[in-house]
């Protein structure tokens, strides 16, 4: 048997410890307790109602009515009565799970609940998860094969949106201590009948696995919660490294593989770039990306399709595009200079080309798609070069070339976004700064 060396984070009374967790929000904040009506949140509300006498803050409660259980109305009524007994205003929000049912019942309830939290007019939502919940979450995520983010389990504080956050002031407190407090204060609460349903993985861990673990390792819960804190720190550090590496290797959302990172740092910043673009690749797809897009021959043009997106490599750069790139219509687009003239530049959606204003005045404009065989002379006195050659020289990926509109003035190719303006259309002394930002599927 292992001795419970770190069996408790206790120092000071429960009330003092909760007060200390609140210190960053005091005074003058509006705190809203997520009140399910169960033991944990009833204790939390009671603690806060007690603290309110010595500290300045506005206290509210919110019960989210999921409409799942036949007892849901009774729970909502209980939550309102419980809050009223403590002199706290409690709102009840009915939510619909229908839009989220793909996530399963539990997941849908959770998403709808957090959406309801985010709608509250307060500075912080207080939730009553405790140390045992944290331990269950760590073990559950470990068994599901989560990465660091999952093993870090629940953070004590995180922002929910721009104006409010979620605080879990009881995360270092054992369930048994909350039960003892409730008994001491004569509190009553409701039991969620689903807590005993072994169908739910968490309940199986709570009711069957943890009692056995605790019989051998009495401090297992604290230890697992401590592991979560270590992992959270490591995860935070990786995020910091990813952010600074991102600044070095990503420009205009194009990932430059030529930057010399160790393989692990490359994986870290690559994952970060993908997530920034809303691509949460699963482990298999991520390895596939490393294998094909990162490690294949230099002249290959590998593509990894993920749902509606694609990660494409051209030379040493990775691009995120739509899986199916739609080509612009092969028709001539009429140009409307009075609308599109912007600070001395022609602009069309994301493409901008610097052409002298005096040349633009009175000219006939057209945007045409590339048909092949076009040439451009980029420097006065220089050679005319094929567009294909110029694109290759500039490293413009092939899938984008078809979608870059060519600018014609009076029927002649005058400029190509990203490449430049034909010498015949540049006035002397004018600095031409062609601008083109590759975006999803090209210029769109
Ligand atoms: N119906 C509800 N209305 C308001 N708050 C709730 C409700 N259900 C849960 N909460 C709040 O969330 C806390 C955690 O609840 P519970 O453990 O049931 O949810 P969970 O799904 O495990 O949460 P999470 O996914 O955030 O870990 C509760 O202690 C309570 O503060």
CSV table of C-alpha atoms and ligand atoms in Angstrom, one decimal:
chain,number,residue,atom,x,y,z
A,1,UNK,CA,0.0,0.0,0.0
A,2,UNK,CA,1.3,3.5,-0.9
A,3,UNK,CA,1.2,6.1,1.9
A,4,UNK,CA,-1.0,9.1,1.2
A,5,UNK,CA,1.9,11.5,1.2
A,6,UNK,CA,0.2,14.1,-1.0
A,7,UNK,CA,-3.3,13.0,0.0
A,8,UNK,CA,-4.7,16.5,0.4
A,9,UNK,CA,-4.2,20.1,-0.8
A,10,UNK,CA,-5.8,21.3,2.5
A,11,UNK,CA,-4.5,24.3,4.2
A,12,UNK,CA,-7.1,26.5,5.8
A,13,UNK,CA,-10.8,25.9,5.9
A,14,UNK,CA,-12.8,25.1,2.8
A,15,UNK,CA,-14.3,28.6,2.9
A,16,UNK,CA,-10.8,30.2,3.0
A,17,UNK,CA,-9.6,28.1,0.2
A,18,UNK,CA,-12.5,29.0,-2.0
A,19,UNK,CA,-12.1,32.7,-1.1
A,20,UNK,CA,-8.5,32.6,-2.1
A,21,UNK,CA,-9.5,31.1,-5.5
A,22,UNK,CA,-11.9,34.0,-6.0
A,23,UNK,CA,-9.4,36.7,-5.1
A,24,UNK,CA,-8.6,37.7,-8.7
A,25,UNK,CA,-12.3,38.5,-9.3
A,26,UNK,CA,-12.8,40.5,-6.1
A,27,UNK,CA,-14.2,43.0,-5.4
A,28,UNK,CA,-17.0,44.1,-7.7
A,29,UNK,CA,-17.5,41.1,-10.0
A,30,UNK,CA,-20.7,39.3,-10.9
A,31,UNK,CA,-20.3,35.6,-10.2
A,32,UNK,CA,-22.7,33.1,-11.4
A,33,UNK,CA,-22.8,29.5,-10.0
A,34,UNK,CA,-23.8,26.7,-12.4
A,35,UNK,CA,-26.3,25.1,-10.1
A,36,UNK,CA,-27.3,21.6,-11.2
A,37,UNK,CA,-28.8,20.9,-7.8
A,38,UNK,CA,-26.3,18.1,-7.0
A,39,UNK,CA,-24.2,17.9,-3.9
A,40,UNK,CA,-21.2,19.7,-5.4
A,41,UNK,CA,-22.9,22.8,-6.8
A,42,UNK,CA,-25.2,23.1,-3.8
A,43,UNK,CA,-22.1,23.2,-1.6
A,44,UNK,CA,-20.4,25.7,-3.9
A,45,UNK,CA,-23.4,28.0,-3.8
A,46,UNK,CA,-23.6,27.8,0.0
A,47,UNK,CA,-19.9,28.7,0.3
A,48,UNK,CA,-20.3,31.7,-2.0
A,49,UNK,CA,-23.5,32.8,-0.3
A,50,UNK,CA,-21.5,32.7,3.0
A,51,UNK,CA,-18.5,34.6,1.5
A,52,UNK,CA,-20.8,37.3,0.2
A,53,UNK,CA,-21.2,38.7,3.7
A,54,UNK,CA,-17.5,39.5,3.9
A,55,UNK,CA,-16.7,40.3,0.3
A,56,UNK,CA,-18.1,42.6,-2.3
A,57,UNK,CA,-19.5,40.7,-5.3
A,58,UNK,CA,-22.8,40.1,-6.9
A,59,UNK,CA,-23.9,36.5,-6.7
A,60,UNK,CA,-26.3,34.7,-9.1
A,61,UNK,CA,-27.1,31.1,-10.0
A,62,UNK,CA,-28.1,29.5,-13.3
A,63,UNK,CA,-29.8,26.1,-13.7
A,64,UNK,CA,-29.7,24.7,-17.2
A,65,UNK,CA,-32.8,22.7,-18.0
A,66,UNK,CA,-31.8,20.0,-20.5
A,67,UNK,CA,-35.2,18.5,-20.7
A,68,UNK,CA,-33.6,15.0,-20.6
A,69,UNK,CA,-34.9,13.4,-17.5
A,70,UNK,CA,-38.6,13.1,-16.4
A,71,UNK,CA,-37.4,14.8,-13.2
A,72,UNK,CA,-35.9,17.8,-15.1
A,73,UNK,CA,-38.7,20.2,-14.0
A,74,UNK,CA,-38.4,19.1,-10.4
A,75,UNK,CA,-34.6,19.7,-10.5
A,76,UNK,CA,-35.2,23.2,-11.9
A,77,UNK,CA,-37.7,23.9,-9.1
A,78,UNK,CA,-35.3,22.5,-6.5
A,79,UNK,CA,-32.4,24.7,-7.8
A,80,UNK,CA,-34.6,27.8,-7.6
A,81,UNK,CA,-35.8,27.0,-4.1
A,82,UNK,CA,-32.2,26.2,-3.0
A,83,UNK,CA,-30.9,29.5,-4.3
A,84,UNK,CA,-33.9,31.4,-2.9
A,85,UNK,CA,-33.2,30.0,0.6
A,86,UNK,CA,-29.7,31.5,0.4
A,87,UNK,CA,-31.1,34.8,-0.9
A,88,UNK,CA,-29.6,34.2,-4.4
A,89,UNK,CA,-31.4,34.9,-7.7
A,90,UNK,CA,-31.5,31.8,-9.9
A,91,UNK,CA,-32.3,31.8,-13.6
A,92,UNK,CA,-33.5,28.6,-15.3
A,93,UNK,CA,-32.6,28.3,-19.0
A,94,UNK,CA,-34.2,25.7,-21.1
A,95,UNK,CA,-32.0,24.4,-23.8
A,96,UNK,CA,-32.5,22.3,-26.9
A,97,UNK,CA,-30.2,19.5,-27.5
A,98,UNK,CA,-31.4,18.9,-31.1
A,99,UNK,CA,-28.7,20.8,-32.9
A,100,UNK,CA,-26.0,18.9,-31.1
A,101,UNK,CA,-27.3,15.3,-31.0
A,102,UNK,CA,-24.5,14.1,-33.3
A,103,UNK,CA,-22.3,14.4,-30.2
A,104,UNK,CA,-24.4,11.9,-28.2
A,105,UNK,CA,-26.7,12.8,-25.4
A,106,UNK,CA,-24.0,13.6,-22.9
A,107,UNK,CA,-22.0,15.6,-25.4
A,108,UNK,CA,-25.1,17.5,-26.6
A,109,UNK,CA,-26.1,18.4,-23.1
A,110,UNK,CA,-22.7,19.6,-22.3
A,111,UNK,CA,-22.4,21.8,-25.5
A,112,UNK,CA,-25.9,23.2,-24.9
A,113,UNK,CA,-25.0,23.9,-21.3
A,114,UNK,CA,-21.8,25.7,-22.1
A,115,UNK,CA,-23.6,27.8,-24.7
A,116,UNK,CA,-26.1,28.8,-22.0
A,117,UNK,CA,-23.2,29.7,-19.7
A,118,UNK,CA,-21.7,31.9,-22.4
A,119,UNK,CA,-25.0,33.8,-22.7
A,120,UNK,CA,-25.0,34.9,-19.1
A,121,UNK,CA,-24.4,38.5,-18.1
A,122,UNK,CA,-21.6,38.0,-15.6
A,123,UNK,CA,-17.8,38.1,-15.2
A,124,UNK,CA,-17.3,34.5,-14.3
A,125,UNK,CA,-19.2,31.2,-14.2
A,126,UNK,CA,-18.3,29.0,-11.2
A,127,UNK,CA,-18.5,25.3,-11.7
A,128,UNK,CA,-18.3,22.8,-8.9
A,129,UNK,CA,-16.0,20.1,-10.3
A,130,UNK,CA,-13.7,18.8,-7.7
A,131,UNK,CA,-10.6,16.7,-7.3
A,132,UNK,CA,-12.3,13.3,-7.8
A,133,UNK,CA,-14.0,14.6,-11.0
A,134,UNK,CA,-10.5,15.7,-12.2
A,135,UNK,CA,-9.0,12.3,-11.5
A,136,UNK,CA,-11.9,10.6,-13.4
A,137,UNK,CA,-11.3,12.9,-16.3
A,138,UNK,CA,-7.6,12.2,-16.4
A,139,UNK,CA,-8.2,8.4,-16.4
A,140,UNK,CA,-11.0,8.6,-18.9
A,141,UNK,CA,-8.9,10.6,-21.3
A,142,UNK,CA,-5.9,8.4,-20.8
A,143,UNK,CA,-8.1,5.4,-21.7
A,144,UNK,CA,-9.4,7.2,-24.7
A,145,UNK,CA,-5.8,7.8,-25.9
A,146,UNK,CA,-6.0,11.6,-25.6
A,147,UNK,CA,-3.0,13.8,-26.2
A,148,UNK,CA,-1.6,16.2,-23.7
A,149,UNK,CA,-4.6,18.6,-24.0
A,150,UNK,CA,-6.9,15.8,-22.8
A,151,UNK,CA,-4.6,14.6,-20.1
A,152,UNK,CA,-4.4,18.1,-18.7
A,153,UNK,CA,-8.1,17.6,-18.0
A,154,UNK,CA,-10.0,20.6,-16.7
A,155,UNK,CA,-8.2,23.9,-16.1
A,156,UNK,CA,-9.0,25.7,-12.9
A,157,UNK,CA,-9.7,28.8,-15.0
A,158,UNK,CA,-10.2,29.4,-18.7
A,159,UNK,CA,-11.9,32.2,-20.6
A,160,UNK,CA,-15.2,31.3,-22.2
A,161,UNK,CA,-15.5,34.2,-24.5
A,162,UNK,CA,-14.2,37.8,-24.6
A,163,UNK,CA,-16.0,39.0,-21.6
A,164,UNK,CA,-16.2,36.1,-19.2
A,165,UNK,CA,-14.5,33.0,-17.9
A,166,UNK,CA,-15.1,29.7,-16.1
A,167,UNK,CA,-13.6,29.1,-12.7
A,168,UNK,CA,-13.6,25.8,-10.9
A,169,UNK,CA,-12.7,26.8,-7.3
A,170,UNK,CA,-13.2,23.2,-5.9
A,171,UNK,CA,-10.8,21.4,-8.2
A,172,UNK,CA,-8.4,20.8,-5.3
A,173,UNK,CA,-11.1,19.6,-2.9
A,174,UNK,CA,-12.1,15.9,-2.5
A,175,UNK,CA,-15.7,14.9,-2.9
A,176,UNK,CA,-15.6,13.5,0.7
A,177,UNK,CA,-14.8,16.9,2.0
A,178,UNK,CA,-17.7,18.4,0.2
A,179,UNK,CA,-20.0,15.7,1.6
A,180,UNK,CA,-18.7,16.4,5.1
A,181,UNK,CA,-19.4,20.2,4.6
A,182,UNK,CA,-22.9,19.5,3.3
A,183,UNK,CA,-23.6,17.2,6.3
A,184,UNK,CA,-22.2,19.8,8.8
A,185,UNK,CA,-24.3,22.6,7.2
A,186,UNK,CA,-27.4,20.4,6.9
A,187,UNK,CA,-27.6,21.0,3.1
A,188,UNK,CA,-29.9,19.0,0.9
A,189,UNK,CA,-29.4,18.3,-2.8
A,190,UNK,CA,-30.8,16.1,-5.5
A,191,UNK,CA,-29.2,12.9,-6.9
A,192,UNK,CA,-29.1,12.7,-10.7
A,193,UNK,CA,-30.3,9.2,-11.4
A,194,UNK,CA,-28.0,8.9,-14.4
A,195,UNK,CA,-25.0,9.0,-12.0
A,196,UNK,CA,-25.7,5.4,-11.3
A,197,UNK,CA,-26.1,4.3,-14.8
A,198,UNK,CA,-23.0,2.2,-15.7
A,199,UNK,CA,-23.7,2.8,-19.3
A,200,UNK,CA,-21.8,6.0,-19.0
A,201,UNK,CA,-18.0,5.5,-19.0
A,202,UNK,CA,-17.5,8.0,-16.3
A,203,UNK,CA,-20.0,6.4,-14.0
A,204,UNK,CA,-18.3,3.0,-14.5
A,205,UNK,CA,-15.0,4.6,-13.4
A,206,UNK,CA,-16.6,6.4,-10.5
A,207,UNK,CA,-18.6,3.5,-9.1
A,208,UNK,CA,-16.6,0.5,-10.0
A,209,UNK,CA,-13.0,1.4,-10.8
A,210,UNK,CA,-12.1,4.2,-8.4
A,211,UNK,CA,-13.2,2.4,-5.2
A,212,UNK,CA,-10.8,-0.4,-6.1
A,213,UNK,CA,-8.0,1.9,-7.0
A,214,UNK,CA,-8.5,3.9,-3.8
A,215,UNK,CA,-8.4,0.7,-1.7
A,216,UNK,CA,-4.8,0.1,-2.9
A,217,UNK,CA,-3.8,3.8,-3.5
A,218,UNK,CA,-5.7,6.0,-1.2
A,219,UNK,CA,-4.2,9.1,-2.7
A,220,UNK,CA,-4.7,8.0,-6.3
A,221,UNK,CA,-7.2,10.8,-7.0
A,222,UNK,CA,-4.9,13.6,-5.8
A,223,UNK,CA,-2.0,12.0,-7.7
A,224,UNK,CA,-4.0,11.9,-10.9
A,225,UNK,CA,-5.1,15.5,-10.4
A,226,UNK,CA,-1.5,16.5,-9.8
A,227,UNK,CA,-0.5,14.7,-13.1
A,228,UNK,CA,-3.1,16.8,-14.8
A,229,UNK,CA,-1.5,20.0,-13.5
A,230,UNK,CA,2.0,18.8,-14.7
A,231,UNK,CA,0.7,17.9,-18.1
A,232,UNK,CA,-1.2,21.3,-18.3
A,233,UNK,CA,2.1,23.1,-17.7
A,234,UNK,CA,3.9,21.0,-20.3
A,235,UNK,CA,1.1,21.6,-22.8
A,236,UNK,CA,1.3,25.4,-22.1
A,237,UNK,CA,5.0,25.3,-22.7
A,238,UNK,CA,4.5,23.5,-26.0
A,239,UNK,CA,2.0,26.1,-27.0
A,240,UNK,CA,4.5,28.8,-26.3
A,241,UNK,CA,7.1,27.1,-28.4
A,242,UNK,CA,4.6,26.6,-31.2
A,243,UNK,CA,3.6,30.3,-31.2
A,244,UNK,CA,7.2,31.5,-31.5
A,245,UNK,CA,8.0,28.9,-34.2
A,246,UNK,CA,4.9,29.8,-36.0
A,247,UNK,CA,6.1,33.4,-36.3
A,248,UNK,CA,9.3,32.1,-37.9
A,249,UNK,CA,7.9,29.6,-40.4
A,250,UNK,CA,4.4,30.8,-41.4
A,251,UNK,CA,3.8,33.8,-43.5
A,252,UNK,CA,0.5,34.6,-45.2
A,253,UNK,CA,-0.7,31.3,-43.9
A,254,UNK,CA,1.9,29.4,-46.0
A,255,UNK,CA,4.0,27.0,-44.0
A,256,UNK,CA,7.7,27.0,-44.9
A,257,UNK,CA,9.2,23.6,-44.4
A,258,UNK,CA,12.8,24.8,-45.1
A,259,UNK,CA,13.1,26.3,-41.6
A,260,UNK,CA,15.4,24.1,-39.7
A,261,UNK,CA,13.4,22.6,-36.8
A,262,UNK,CA,14.0,19.4,-35.0
A,263,UNK,CA,11.4,16.8,-36.0
A,264,UNK,CA,9.5,17.2,-32.8
A,265,UNK,CA,9.4,21.0,-33.0
A,266,UNK,CA,8.2,20.7,-36.6
A,267,UNK,CA,5.4,18.4,-35.6
A,268,UNK,CA,4.4,20.7,-32.8
A,269,UNK,CA,4.3,23.9,-34.9
A,270,UNK,CA,2.6,22.0,-37.8
A,271,UNK,CA,-0.2,20.8,-35.5
A,272,UNK,CA,-0.6,24.4,-34.3
A,273,UNK,CA,-0.8,25.7,-37.8
A,274,UNK,CA,-3.4,23.1,-38.7
A,275,UNK,CA,-5.5,23.9,-35.6
A,276,UNK,CA,-5.3,27.6,-36.4
A,277,UNK,CA,-6.9,26.7,-39.7
A,278,UNK,CA,-9.7,24.7,-38.1
A,279,UNK,CA,-8.1,21.4,-39.1
A,280,UNK,CA,-8.2,18.9,-36.2
A,281,UNK,CA,-6.5,16.0,-38.0
A,282,UNK,CA,-6.8,12.7,-36.1
A,283,UNK,CA,-3.5,10.9,-35.3
A,284,UNK,CA,-3.6,8.8,-38.4
A,285,UNK,CA,-4.1,11.6,-40.8
A,286,UNK,CA,-1.4,13.6,-39.0
A,287,UNK,CA,1.1,10.8,-39.5
A,288,UNK,CA,0.1,10.5,-43.1
A,289,UNK,CA,0.7,14.2,-43.5
A,290,UNK,CA,4.2,13.9,-42.0
A,291,UNK,CA,4.9,10.8,-44.2
A,292,UNK,CA,3.7,12.3,-47.5
A,293,UNK,CA,3.6,16.0,-47.4
A,294,UNK,CA,6.7,16.5,-45.3
A,295,UNK,CA,9.0,13.6,-46.0
A,296,UNK,CA,8.4,12.9,-49.7
A,297,UNK,CA,10.8,13.8,-52.5
A,298,UNK,CA,11.5,17.4,-53.0
A,299,UNK,CA,9.9,17.6,-56.5
A,300,UNK,CA,6.8,15.7,-55.5
A,301,UNK,CA,3.5,17.6,-55.0
A,302,UNK,CA,1.8,15.6,-52.3
A,303,UNK,CA,-1.7,16.3,-51.2
A,304,UNK,CA,-3.5,15.3,-48.0
A,305,UNK,CA,-7.3,15.6,-48.2
A,306,UNK,CA,-9.0,16.1,-44.8
A,307,UNK,CA,-12.8,16.5,-45.0
A,308,UNK,CA,-13.4,19.6,-47.2
A,309,UNK,CA,-9.8,20.8,-47.0
A,310,UNK,CA,-6.5,19.8,-48.5
A,311,UNK,CA,-2.9,20.3,-47.3
A,312,UNK,CA,-0.8,20.7,-50.4
A,313,UNK,CA,2.9,20.9,-50.8
A,314,UNK,CA,4.7,22.8,-53.6
A,315,UNK,CA,8.4,22.8,-53.3
A,316,UNK,CA,9.2,23.5,-49.6
A,317,UNK,CA,5.9,25.1,-48.7
A,318,UNK,CA,2.6,23.8,-47.4
A,319,UNK,CA,-0.7,25.4,-48.3
A,320,UNK,CA,-4.1,24.8,-47.0
A,321,UNK,CA,-6.7,24.9,-49.8
A,322,UNK,CA,-10.2,23.6,-50.4
A,323,UNK,CA,-10.2,19.9,-51.3
A,324,UNK,CA,-11.9,20.8,-54.6
A,325,UNK,CA,-10.6,24.0,-56.0
A,326,UNK,CA,-13.1,25.6,-58.2
A,327,UNK,CA,-11.7,27.3,-61.2
A,328,UNK,CA,-12.8,30.8,-62.0
A,329,UNK,CA,-15.2,30.9,-64.9
A,330,UNK,CA,-13.4,31.1,-68.2
A,331,UNK,CA,-15.2,34.3,-69.2
A,332,UNK,CA,-14.1,37.9,-69.4
A,333,UNK,CA,-15.0,39.9,-66.3
A,334,UNK,CA,-15.9,43.5,-66.8
A,335,UNK,CA,-13.7,45.8,-64.7
A,336,UNK,CA,-15.2,48.7,-62.9
A,337,UNK,CA,-12.3,51.0,-62.1
A,338,UNK,CA,-14.4,53.5,-60.1
A,339,UNK,CA,-15.3,50.9,-57.6
A,340,UNK,CA,-12.1,49.0,-57.6
A,341,UNK,CA,-9.6,51.8,-57.5
A,342,UNK,CA,-8.1,51.7,-54.1
A,343,UNK,CA,-5.2,53.9,-53.0
A,344,UNK,CA,-3.7,54.0,-56.4
A,345,UNK,CA,-3.9,50.3,-57.0
A,346,UNK,CA,-6.2,48.1,-59.0
A,347,UNK,CA,-7.7,45.7,-56.6
A,348,UNK,CA,-9.9,42.7,-57.2
A,349,UNK,CA,-10.9,40.7,-54.1
A,350,UNK,CA,-7.5,39.8,-52.6
A,351,UNK,CA,-5.4,40.7,-55.6
A,352,UNK,CA,-3.9,44.1,-55.9
A,353,UNK,CA,-1.7,45.4,-58.6
A,354,UNK,CA,0.1,48.7,-58.6
A,355,UNK,CA,-0.5,50.5,-61.9
A,356,UNK,CA,-0.1,54.2,-62.4
A,357,UNK,CA,-3.3,56.1,-62.1
A,358,UNK,CA,-2.7,58.1,-65.3
A,359,UNK,CA,-2.5,54.8,-67.2
A,360,UNK,CA,-5.7,53.6,-65.7
A,361,UNK,CA,-7.7,56.7,-66.5
A,362,UNK,CA,-10.0,56.1,-69.5
A,363,UNK,CA,-8.6,52.6,-70.2
A,364,UNK,CA,-10.6,49.6,-71.1
A,365,UNK,CA,-10.3,47.0,-68.3
A,366,UNK,CA,-10.8,43.3,-68.3
A,367,UNK,CA,-9.9,40.5,-66.0
A,368,UNK,CA,-9.4,37.3,-68.0
A,369,UNK,CA,-8.5,33.8,-66.8
A,370,UNK,CA,-5.2,32.3,-68.0
A,371,UNK,CA,-5.6,30.4,-71.2
A,372,UNK,CA,-1.9,29.5,-71.8
A,373,UNK,CA,0.9,31.1,-73.9
A,374,UNK,CA,0.7,34.5,-72.2
A,375,UNK,CA,4.0,36.5,-71.9
A,376,UNK,CA,5.0,39.4,-69.7
A,377,UNK,CA,8.0,41.8,-69.7
A,378,UNK,CA,8.6,42.7,-66.1
A,379,UNK,CA,11.6,45.0,-66.6
A,380,UNK,CA,12.0,47.9,-69.0
A,381,UNK,CA,14.5,46.6,-71.7
A,382,UNK,CA,14.2,43.0,-70.3
A,383,UNK,CA,13.1,39.9,-72.2
A,384,UNK,CA,9.4,38.9,-72.5
A,385,UNK,CA,9.0,35.7,-70.5
A,386,UNK,CA,6.3,33.1,-70.6
A,387,UNK,CA,3.9,33.3,-67.8
A,388,UNK,CA,4.5,29.7,-66.9
A,389,UNK,CA,8.2,30.4,-66.5
A,390,UNK,CA,7.4,33.5,-64.4
A,391,UNK,CA,5.1,31.5,-62.1
A,392,UNK,CA,7.7,28.9,-61.6
A,393,UNK,CA,10.4,31.5,-60.9
A,394,UNK,CA,8.1,33.1,-58.3
A,395,UNK,CA,7.2,29.7,-56.7
A,396,UNK,CA,3.5,30.1,-57.4
A,397,UNK,CA,1.8,26.7,-56.8
A,398,UNK,CA,0.3,25.2,-59.9
A,399,UNK,CA,-3.2,24.9,-58.4
A,400,UNK,CA,-3.3,28.6,-57.9
A,401,UNK,CA,-2.2,29.7,-61.3
A,402,UNK,CA,-5.5,29.0,-63.1
A,403,UNK,CA,-7.3,31.1,-60.5
A,404,UNK,CA,-5.2,34.3,-60.7
A,405,UNK,CA,-7.1,36.7,-62.9
A,406,UNK,CA,-5.0,38.5,-65.5
A,407,UNK,CA,-5.4,42.2,-65.9
A,408,UNK,CA,-5.9,43.4,-69.4
A,409,UNK,CA,-5.8,47.1,-70.4
A,410,UNK,CA,-7.1,47.9,-73.9
A,411,UNK,CA,-6.9,44.3,-74.8
A,412,UNK,CA,-3.2,43.8,-73.7
A,413,UNK,CA,-1.9,41.8,-70.8
A,414,UNK,CA,-0.9,44.6,-68.4
A,415,UNK,CA,-0.4,42.9,-65.1
A,416,UNK,CA,-0.5,39.7,-63.2
A,417,UNK,CA,-1.3,39.8,-59.4
A,418,UNK,CA,1.6,38.4,-57.5
A,419,UNK,CA,4.1,38.8,-60.4
A,420,UNK,CA,4.0,42.4,-61.5
A,421,UNK,CA,3.1,45.0,-64.1
A,422,UNK,CA,4.3,44.7,-67.7
A,423,UNK,CA,7.0,47.3,-68.3
A,424,UNK,CA,4.8,48.9,-71.0
A,425,UNK,CA,2.4,49.9,-68.4
A,426,UNK,CA,4.8,51.2,-65.7
A,427,UNK,CA,5.5,54.9,-65.6
A,428,UNK,CA,9.1,55.8,-64.7
A,429,UNK,CA,9.8,56.3,-61.1
A,430,UNK,CA,6.7,54.4,-60.0
A,431,UNK,CA,7.4,51.7,-57.4
A,432,UNK,CA,5.2,48.8,-58.3
A,433,UNK,CA,4.4,46.5,-55.4
A,434,UNK,CA,2.4,43.6,-56.7
A,435,UNK,CA,0.5,42.0,-54.0
A,436,UNK,CA,-1.2,38.7,-53.8
A,437,UNK,CA,-2.1,36.6,-50.9
A,438,UNK,CA,-2.7,32.9,-51.5
A,439,UNK,CA,-5.9,32.0,-49.8
A,440,UNK,CA,-8.1,28.9,-49.8
A,441,UNK,CA,-8.4,27.7,-53.3
A,442,UNK,CA,-6.6,30.8,-54.6
A,443,UNK,CA,-7.9,34.3,-55.0
A,444,UNK,CA,-11.4,34.0,-53.8
B,1,LIG,N1,-27.9,21.5,-15.4
B,1,LIG,C1,-27.0,22.3,-15.0
B,1,LIG,N2,-27.2,23.6,-14.8
B,1,LIG,C2,-26.2,24.4,-14.3
B,1,LIG,N3,-25.0,24.0,-14.0
B,1,LIG,C3,-24.7,22.7,-14.2
B,1,LIG,C4,-25.7,21.8,-14.7
B,1,LIG,N4,-25.1,20.6,-14.8
B,1,LIG,C5,-23.8,20.7,-14.3
B,1,LIG,N5,-23.6,22.0,-14.0
B,1,LIG,C6,-22.3,22.6,-13.5
B,1,LIG,O1,-21.2,21.9,-14.0
B,1,LIG,C7,-20.5,21.2,-13.0
B,1,LIG,C8,-20.1,19.9,-13.6
B,1,LIG,O2,-21.2,19.1,-13.8
B,1,LIG,P1,-21.0,17.6,-14.3
B,1,LIG,O3,-19.9,17.0,-13.7
B,1,LIG,O4,-22.4,17.0,-14.3
B,1,LIG,O5,-20.7,17.9,-15.8
B,1,LIG,P2,-19.6,17.4,-16.7
B,1,LIG,O6,-20.4,17.1,-18.0
B,1,LIG,O7,-18.8,16.5,-16.1
B,1,LIG,O8,-19.0,18.8,-16.9
B,1,LIG,P3,-17.7,19.1,-17.7
B,1,LIG,O9,-17.9,18.5,-19.0
B,1,LIG,O10,-17.6,20.6,-17.7
B,1,LIG,O11,-16.6,18.5,-16.9
B,1,LIG,C9,-21.5,21.1,-11.9
B,1,LIG,O12,-20.8,20.9,-10.6
B,1,LIG,C10,-22.2,22.4,-12.0
B,1,LIG,O13,-21.5,23.4,-11.4
